[in-house]
Structure formats: structure tokens, C-alpha cells
Amino acid sequence: MPELPEVETVRRGLAARLVGRRITHVTVRRPDLRRPLPPDMGQALTGRAVQGFGRRGKYLLVHLDSGSVLIVHLGMSGRLSIDTAPSGGAHEHVVLHFDDGAVLRYDDHRRFGLMDLTEAARLEEHELLRSMGPEPLAADFDGPALAKRLSGKDTPIKAALLDQRVIAGLGNIYVCEALFYAGLSPRRRAGSVQGKRADRLATGDPGRAGSGHRSRRIVAPRLCAGVGRARLLSAPLRGLRPGGSALPRLRLRGRGASHRAERALDILLR
């Protein structure tokens, strides 16, 4: 499932191409995604200009000049493609046509994604967004802020970080990597991650702009044609230490995890 860095990559790419463009018409081929599309979505989008692209956690936000916001979640297999014509493929469910001839296609063979409309003034109250935690890319997100979110929690740290009510946008891949580089076991009690441990985890979190976006850790497989296709996993995500030997594996609440062995950081820094 696309995580915060992938959705942010898509957001930046779409913003560079489509801000200021006007939607001339909308083609809906299948309205039955994870949840039904709004019945008036085509009418609400037609004739509207795109004012900007935002993001909240794993959700892409398309701000329109009408004051409405289109909320998009890519689910497990959703893909946005900027092209000059619809593909007509079996999994092409929604197509937005723009005044410059461009089209934005949404393909999703599993149909786990979703789209919804709301008003910008009520965006934070939307049922999909209202309970979400803080953004790890926010300027005020640091070790103390993370420690406060984790304080008193008895769940494993990995489970806590995957909880979108604690921190928005992180998923299994980046949580595993963040814990690896912070030197923390995914089984550690979340409430015990305080002080320097929280500082280490917050500053080394691959959701941060300095790592997920500018280092080799970004993973954006086929999410948006012409926007972001990098796929280069760093060692802990492949289940390997930097030297090539296998990392221990475990399962927590049904999710797989690689975690560092004793003094694995020493190996990493050699």
C-alpha cells in the first residue's frame, strides 16, 4: 500500500502538471471502488479549476476553485497516470479530462482505493481524516512530539506507529526501516520510547523529507506515470543487513517485520 512518501511524490508530480488546469469533463467507468463514488462527482468536478494538491497522511487532496476538495486514496494497487487519452483498459475506473488536452486516469485492478468529495471548510471533520494523528513531515514534529504521542501506550512500538491515530501516513515498510535505523526492536513497548530514543526515531523516520524523499530509501512503484517510479529498497526492507546476511524476522499482529540484531548499527556504519 502506498505510504506517505509515495503519496507525497505523486502530489508533487501532479501539482507540477495540473495546478491551474480546468476539468472539462469526467468519465466514470466503475463507481464501485472500496466505497461507492459520490453520485454527483462528475457534475461537481466538471468546469472546476485545480487550485492545488495537498496531502493528509496517505490521502491525496485535490483542491478546486469551487471550494470543494476531492479526497483520493490509492488503496493497494491504485495508480494515477497523466496522459493524452484514456486507455480504455478494464481497470481504468475514473478519467479526468483537462482543458489543455491532458487526462488524469485512475487505474485500480483490486479496487481498494477510494474517492470522495467534501468542502474545504469541513475537510478536517471528514470521517476519513478527523481522527488522524500529526504529520511526520510537519516542522514541529520532533522527538518530544513523538514521545508525547507514545506516552502511556503498552502496545508494541511497531503497532503504535502503524496506527494512523498516533502518526499519519506511515505503513509497514517505512516503520520497519525507521525502527531499524533507530536501533529499536519492533516489540519494544511504545510508551518506553522517550527521550533520546524518541529523538532518534523521529529524526531518522523515513517519512521525513530528508530521508524518504532525498535518499535511496524512497519507494514509489508505478504509482503515477511520469511522476515517480523509483523502486530501490534499502537493506532492512529486503530483510538483509548491509553486509548481506539475513536479518531476524518476526510477526506482530499479522504483519511481517525485519529487526536488527544486537549491534547491527555497528555493521551498518562500517
Short mmCIF file of C-alpha atoms in Angstrom, two decimals:
data_model
loop_
_atom_site.label_atom_id
_atom_site.label_comp_id
_atom_site.label_asym_id
_atom_site.label_seq_id
_atom_site.Cartn_x
_atom_site.Cartn_y
_atom_site.Cartn_z
CA MET A 1 0.00 0.00 0.00
CA PRO A 2 1.35 3.47 -0.85
CA GLU A 3 2.69 5.23 2.22
CA LEU A 4 3.29 8.88 2.98
CA PRO A 5 6.48 9.32 0.87
CA GLU A 6 4.88 7.73 -2.21
CA VAL A 7 1.73 9.83 -1.92
CA GLU A 8 3.83 12.96 -1.40
CA THR A 9 5.83 12.10 -4.53
CA VAL A 10 2.59 11.76 -6.50
CA ARG A 11 1.27 15.03 -5.05
CA ARG A 12 4.35 16.97 -6.12
CA GLY A 13 4.30 15.48 -9.60
CA LEU A 14 0.62 16.21 -10.17
CA ALA A 15 0.97 19.74 -8.82
CA ALA A 16 3.72 20.49 -11.33
CA ARG A 17 1.48 19.40 -14.21
CA LEU A 18 -2.12 20.20 -13.32
CA VAL A 19 -2.39 23.22 -10.99
CA GLY A 20 -4.35 25.92 -12.83
CA ARG A 21 -5.84 23.50 -15.33
CA ARG A 22 -9.63 23.20 -15.68
CA ILE A 23 -11.55 19.92 -15.74
CA THR A 24 -13.71 19.84 -18.88
CA HIS A 25 -15.48 16.55 -18.20
CA VAL A 26 -15.27 13.39 -16.13
CA THR A 27 -15.65 9.78 -17.23
CA VAL A 28 -16.67 7.26 -14.56
CA ARG A 29 -16.42 3.66 -15.74
CA ARG A 30 -16.85 1.91 -12.38
CA PRO A 31 -18.25 3.72 -9.37
CA ASP A 32 -17.94 0.74 -7.02
CA LEU A 33 -14.48 1.15 -5.52
CA ARG A 34 -13.80 0.38 -1.84
CA ARG A 35 -16.74 2.69 -1.20
CA PRO A 36 -19.11 3.96 -3.90
CA LEU A 37 -18.08 7.16 -5.66
CA PRO A 38 -20.24 10.20 -4.84
CA PRO A 39 -23.15 10.08 -7.33
CA ASP A 40 -22.67 13.76 -8.21
CA MET A 41 -18.87 13.60 -8.52
CA GLY A 42 -18.76 14.13 -12.28
CA GLN A 43 -21.06 17.14 -12.10
CA ALA A 44 -19.20 18.60 -9.12
CA LEU A 45 -15.80 18.36 -10.86
CA THR A 46 -16.77 19.45 -14.38
CA GLY A 47 -15.80 23.04 -15.12
CA ARG A 48 -13.73 23.39 -11.97
CA ALA A 49 -10.09 24.53 -11.95
CA VAL A 50 -7.46 22.81 -9.83
CA GLN A 51 -6.08 25.24 -7.26
CA GLY A 52 -3.63 22.89 -5.63
CA PHE A 53 -2.77 19.43 -4.40
CA GLY A 54 -2.45 18.62 -0.72
CA ARG A 55 -1.92 15.50 1.33
CA ARG A 56 -3.08 14.21 4.70
CA GLY A 57 -1.36 11.02 5.74
CA LYS A 58 -1.85 8.60 2.85
CA TYR A 59 -4.68 10.64 1.31
CA LEU A 60 -4.19 12.88 -1.74
CA LEU A 61 -6.25 16.08 -1.65
CA VAL A 62 -7.26 17.93 -4.84
CA HIS A 63 -8.37 21.49 -4.03
CA LEU A 64 -10.81 23.04 -6.54
CA ASP A 65 -11.84 26.64 -7.20
CA SER A 66 -15.38 25.81 -6.09
CA GLY A 67 -14.17 25.32 -2.52
CA SER A 68 -14.57 21.56 -2.80
CA VAL A 69 -11.81 19.02 -2.17
CA LEU A 70 -11.51 15.66 -3.91
CA ILE A 71 -10.09 13.08 -1.48
CA VAL A 72 -8.21 10.21 -3.12
CA HIS A 73 -6.74 7.06 -1.57
CA LEU A 74 -4.81 4.71 -3.85
CA GLY A 75 -5.54 1.59 -1.81
CA MET A 76 -3.32 -1.40 -2.55
CA SER A 77 -2.96 -1.12 -6.32
CA GLY A 78 -4.30 2.28 -7.39
CA ARG A 79 -2.35 4.24 -9.97
CA LEU A 80 -2.72 7.77 -11.32
CA SER A 81 -1.46 8.38 -14.85
CA ILE A 82 -1.20 11.66 -16.75
CA ASP A 83 -1.70 11.01 -20.45
CA THR A 84 -3.23 12.48 -23.59
CA ALA A 85 -6.09 9.99 -23.90
CA PRO A 86 -7.92 7.36 -21.85
CA SER A 87 -6.53 3.85 -22.16
CA GLY A 88 -9.91 2.15 -22.15
CA GLY A 89 -8.39 -0.63 -20.06
CA ALA A 90 -10.51 -2.92 -17.93
CA HIS A 91 -9.15 -1.42 -14.70
CA GLU A 92 -9.43 2.24 -15.70
CA HIS A 93 -12.25 3.41 -13.43
CA VAL A 94 -12.14 7.24 -13.46
CA VAL A 95 -10.76 9.70 -16.03
CA LEU A 96 -10.50 13.47 -15.54
CA HIS A 97 -10.19 15.42 -18.82
CA PHE A 98 -8.46 18.83 -18.72
CA ASP A 99 -8.64 21.95 -20.87
CA ASP A 100 -5.11 21.51 -22.22
CA GLY A 101 -5.85 18.03 -23.59
CA ALA A 102 -4.31 16.13 -20.68
CA VAL A 103 -6.19 13.36 -18.94
CA LEU A 104 -5.67 12.01 -15.44
CA ARG A 105 -6.53 8.31 -15.30
CA TYR A 106 -7.20 6.29 -12.18
CA ASP A 107 -6.49 2.56 -12.63
CA ASP A 108 -7.00 0.07 -9.82
CA HIS A 109 -7.32 -3.64 -10.54
CA ARG A 110 -8.13 -4.51 -6.91
CA ARG A 111 -10.48 -1.56 -6.42
CA PHE A 112 -9.32 -0.97 -2.85
CA GLY A 113 -8.87 2.74 -3.49
CA LEU A 114 -11.49 5.42 -2.97
CA MET A 115 -12.56 8.93 -3.92
CA ASP A 116 -14.83 11.28 -2.02
CA LEU A 117 -15.82 14.94 -2.10
CA THR A 118 -16.06 17.41 0.75
CA GLU A 119 -15.89 21.14 1.35
CA ALA A 120 -12.52 22.66 2.23
CA ALA A 121 -14.02 24.32 5.30
CA ARG A 122 -15.06 20.90 6.63
CA LEU A 123 -12.05 18.92 5.48
CA GLU A 124 -10.61 18.26 8.93
CA GLU A 125 -14.01 16.98 10.09
CA HIS A 126 -14.33 14.42 7.28
CA GLU A 127 -14.82 10.89 8.59
CA LEU A 128 -11.66 9.66 6.84
CA LEU A 129 -9.42 12.38 8.28
CA ARG A 130 -10.77 13.61 11.60
CA SER A 131 -9.09 11.03 13.83
CA MET A 132 -5.66 11.11 12.16
CA GLY A 133 -2.53 11.90 14.14
CA PRO A 134 0.08 14.57 13.35
CA GLU A 135 2.09 14.68 10.14
CA PRO A 136 5.69 13.44 10.48
CA LEU A 137 6.71 16.00 7.82
CA ALA A 138 5.41 18.89 9.92
CA ALA A 139 8.01 21.40 11.09
CA ASP A 140 7.02 20.90 14.73
CA PHE A 141 7.24 17.11 14.64
CA ASP A 142 10.29 16.10 16.67
CA GLY A 143 11.37 13.74 19.41
CA PRO A 144 9.33 15.36 22.20
CA ALA A 145 6.23 15.47 19.98
CA LEU A 146 6.65 11.78 19.17
CA ALA A 147 7.27 10.88 22.81
CA LYS A 148 4.04 12.64 23.79
CA ARG A 149 2.06 10.61 21.23
CA LEU A 150 3.56 7.35 22.52
CA SER A 151 3.38 8.10 26.24
CA GLY A 152 1.43 5.53 28.24
CA LYS A 153 0.94 3.11 25.34
CA ASP A 154 1.50 -0.56 26.15
CA THR A 155 1.29 -1.77 22.54
CA PRO A 156 4.47 -2.71 20.62
CA ILE A 157 6.13 0.33 19.07
CA LYS A 158 5.63 -1.05 15.56
CA ALA A 159 1.87 -1.39 16.08
CA ALA A 160 1.70 2.11 17.57
CA LEU A 161 3.48 3.68 14.60
CA LEU A 162 1.15 1.89 12.18
CA ASP A 163 -1.86 3.35 13.99
CA GLN A 164 -2.91 6.35 11.88
CA ARG A 165 -4.41 7.93 15.01
CA VAL A 166 -0.91 8.15 16.51
CA ILE A 167 1.03 9.38 13.46
CA ALA A 168 -0.43 9.89 9.99
CA GLY A 169 0.89 8.24 6.86
CA LEU A 170 3.31 5.55 8.00
CA GLY A 171 2.95 1.94 6.85
CA ASN A 172 4.71 -1.36 7.31
CA ILE A 173 7.68 -0.69 5.03
CA TYR A 174 8.76 2.65 6.47
CA VAL A 175 8.00 1.72 10.07
CA CYS A 176 10.28 -1.33 9.76
CA GLU A 177 13.02 0.83 8.33
CA ALA A 178 12.59 3.64 10.86
CA LEU A 179 12.90 1.19 13.74
CA PHE A 180 15.94 -0.43 12.16
CA TYR A 181 17.85 2.83 11.84
CA ALA A 182 16.76 3.97 15.30
CA GLY A 183 18.04 0.71 16.79
CA LEU A 184 14.67 -0.20 18.31
CA SER A 185 13.02 -3.60 18.43
CA PRO A 186 9.52 -3.58 16.90
CA ARG A 187 8.40 -5.41 20.04
CA ARG A 188 9.51 -2.65 22.43
CA ARG A 189 6.65 -1.15 24.44
CA ALA A 190 5.65 2.08 22.70
CA GLY A 191 5.40 4.06 25.93
CA SER A 192 9.05 3.33 26.71
CA VAL A 193 10.25 5.22 23.61
CA GLN A 194 11.05 8.51 25.29
CA GLY A 195 13.96 10.95 25.45
CA LYS A 196 16.88 10.08 23.19
CA ARG A 197 15.08 7.03 21.81
CA ALA A 198 12.21 9.22 20.62
CA ASP A 199 14.68 11.78 19.22
CA ARG A 200 16.48 9.05 17.29
CA LEU A 201 13.25 7.62 15.92
CA ALA A 202 11.75 11.00 14.96
CA THR A 203 14.84 12.32 13.18
CA GLY A 204 15.58 9.03 11.42
CA ASP A 205 11.98 8.32 10.38
CA PRO A 206 11.91 7.54 6.63
CA GLY A 207 8.72 9.58 6.42
CA ARG A 208 10.86 12.68 6.94
CA ALA A 209 11.59 14.72 3.86
CA GLY A 210 15.33 14.31 4.34
CA SER A 211 15.23 10.55 4.02
CA GLY A 212 12.17 9.26 2.22
CA HIS A 213 12.42 11.90 -0.50
CA ARG A 214 16.09 12.55 -0.97
CA SER A 215 17.78 9.31 -0.11
CA ARG A 216 17.83 5.86 -1.64
CA ARG A 217 15.01 4.81 0.67
CA ILE A 218 12.15 6.14 -1.42
CA VAL A 219 9.83 3.50 -2.88
CA ALA A 220 7.29 4.62 -5.49
CA PRO A 221 6.48 1.65 -7.73
CA ARG A 222 4.29 2.65 -10.67
CA LEU A 223 2.10 4.99 -8.70
CA CYS A 224 1.98 7.81 -11.19
CA ALA A 225 3.29 7.67 -14.74
CA GLY A 226 5.83 10.38 -15.39
CA VAL A 227 5.77 11.44 -11.73
CA GLY A 228 7.56 8.91 -9.57
CA ARG A 229 8.68 5.37 -10.38
CA ALA A 230 11.76 4.88 -8.23
CA ARG A 231 11.95 1.47 -6.61
CA LEU A 232 15.08 0.98 -4.57
CA LEU A 233 14.76 -0.71 -1.22
CA SER A 234 17.48 -0.28 1.35
CA ALA A 235 18.92 -3.25 3.18
CA PRO A 236 16.47 -3.62 6.09
CA LEU A 237 13.48 -3.61 3.76
CA ARG A 238 14.94 -6.52 1.81
CA GLY A 239 15.46 -8.39 5.06
CA LEU A 240 19.26 -8.09 4.82
CA ARG A 241 21.96 -6.39 6.81
CA PRO A 242 24.12 -4.06 4.72
CA GLY A 243 26.72 -6.85 4.58
CA GLY A 244 24.18 -9.19 3.00
CA SER A 245 23.40 -11.55 5.89
CA ALA A 246 19.77 -12.16 6.85
CA LEU A 247 18.03 -10.06 9.48
CA PRO A 248 15.81 -11.79 12.06
CA ARG A 249 12.14 -11.94 11.07
CA LEU A 250 9.08 -11.87 13.27
CA ARG A 251 5.35 -11.31 13.02
CA LEU A 252 3.48 -8.72 15.05
CA ARG A 253 -0.30 -8.61 14.83
CA GLY A 254 -0.29 -10.33 11.46
CA ARG A 255 2.37 -8.10 9.87
CA GLY A 256 5.90 -9.16 8.98
CA ALA A 257 8.89 -7.28 10.35
CA SER A 258 12.66 -7.34 9.98
CA HIS A 259 14.54 -6.15 13.02
CA ARG A 260 18.15 -5.50 13.85
CA ALA A 261 20.21 -7.97 15.81
CA GLU A 262 22.47 -6.84 18.66
CA ARG A 263 24.86 -4.10 17.49
CA ALA A 264 23.56 -4.22 13.91
CA LEU A 265 24.15 -0.48 13.73
CA ASP A 266 27.86 -1.14 14.09
CA ILE A 267 27.65 -3.27 10.95
CA LEU A 268 25.71 -0.56 9.16
CA LEU A 269 28.25 2.14 9.95
CA ARG A 270 31.38 0.25 8.98
#
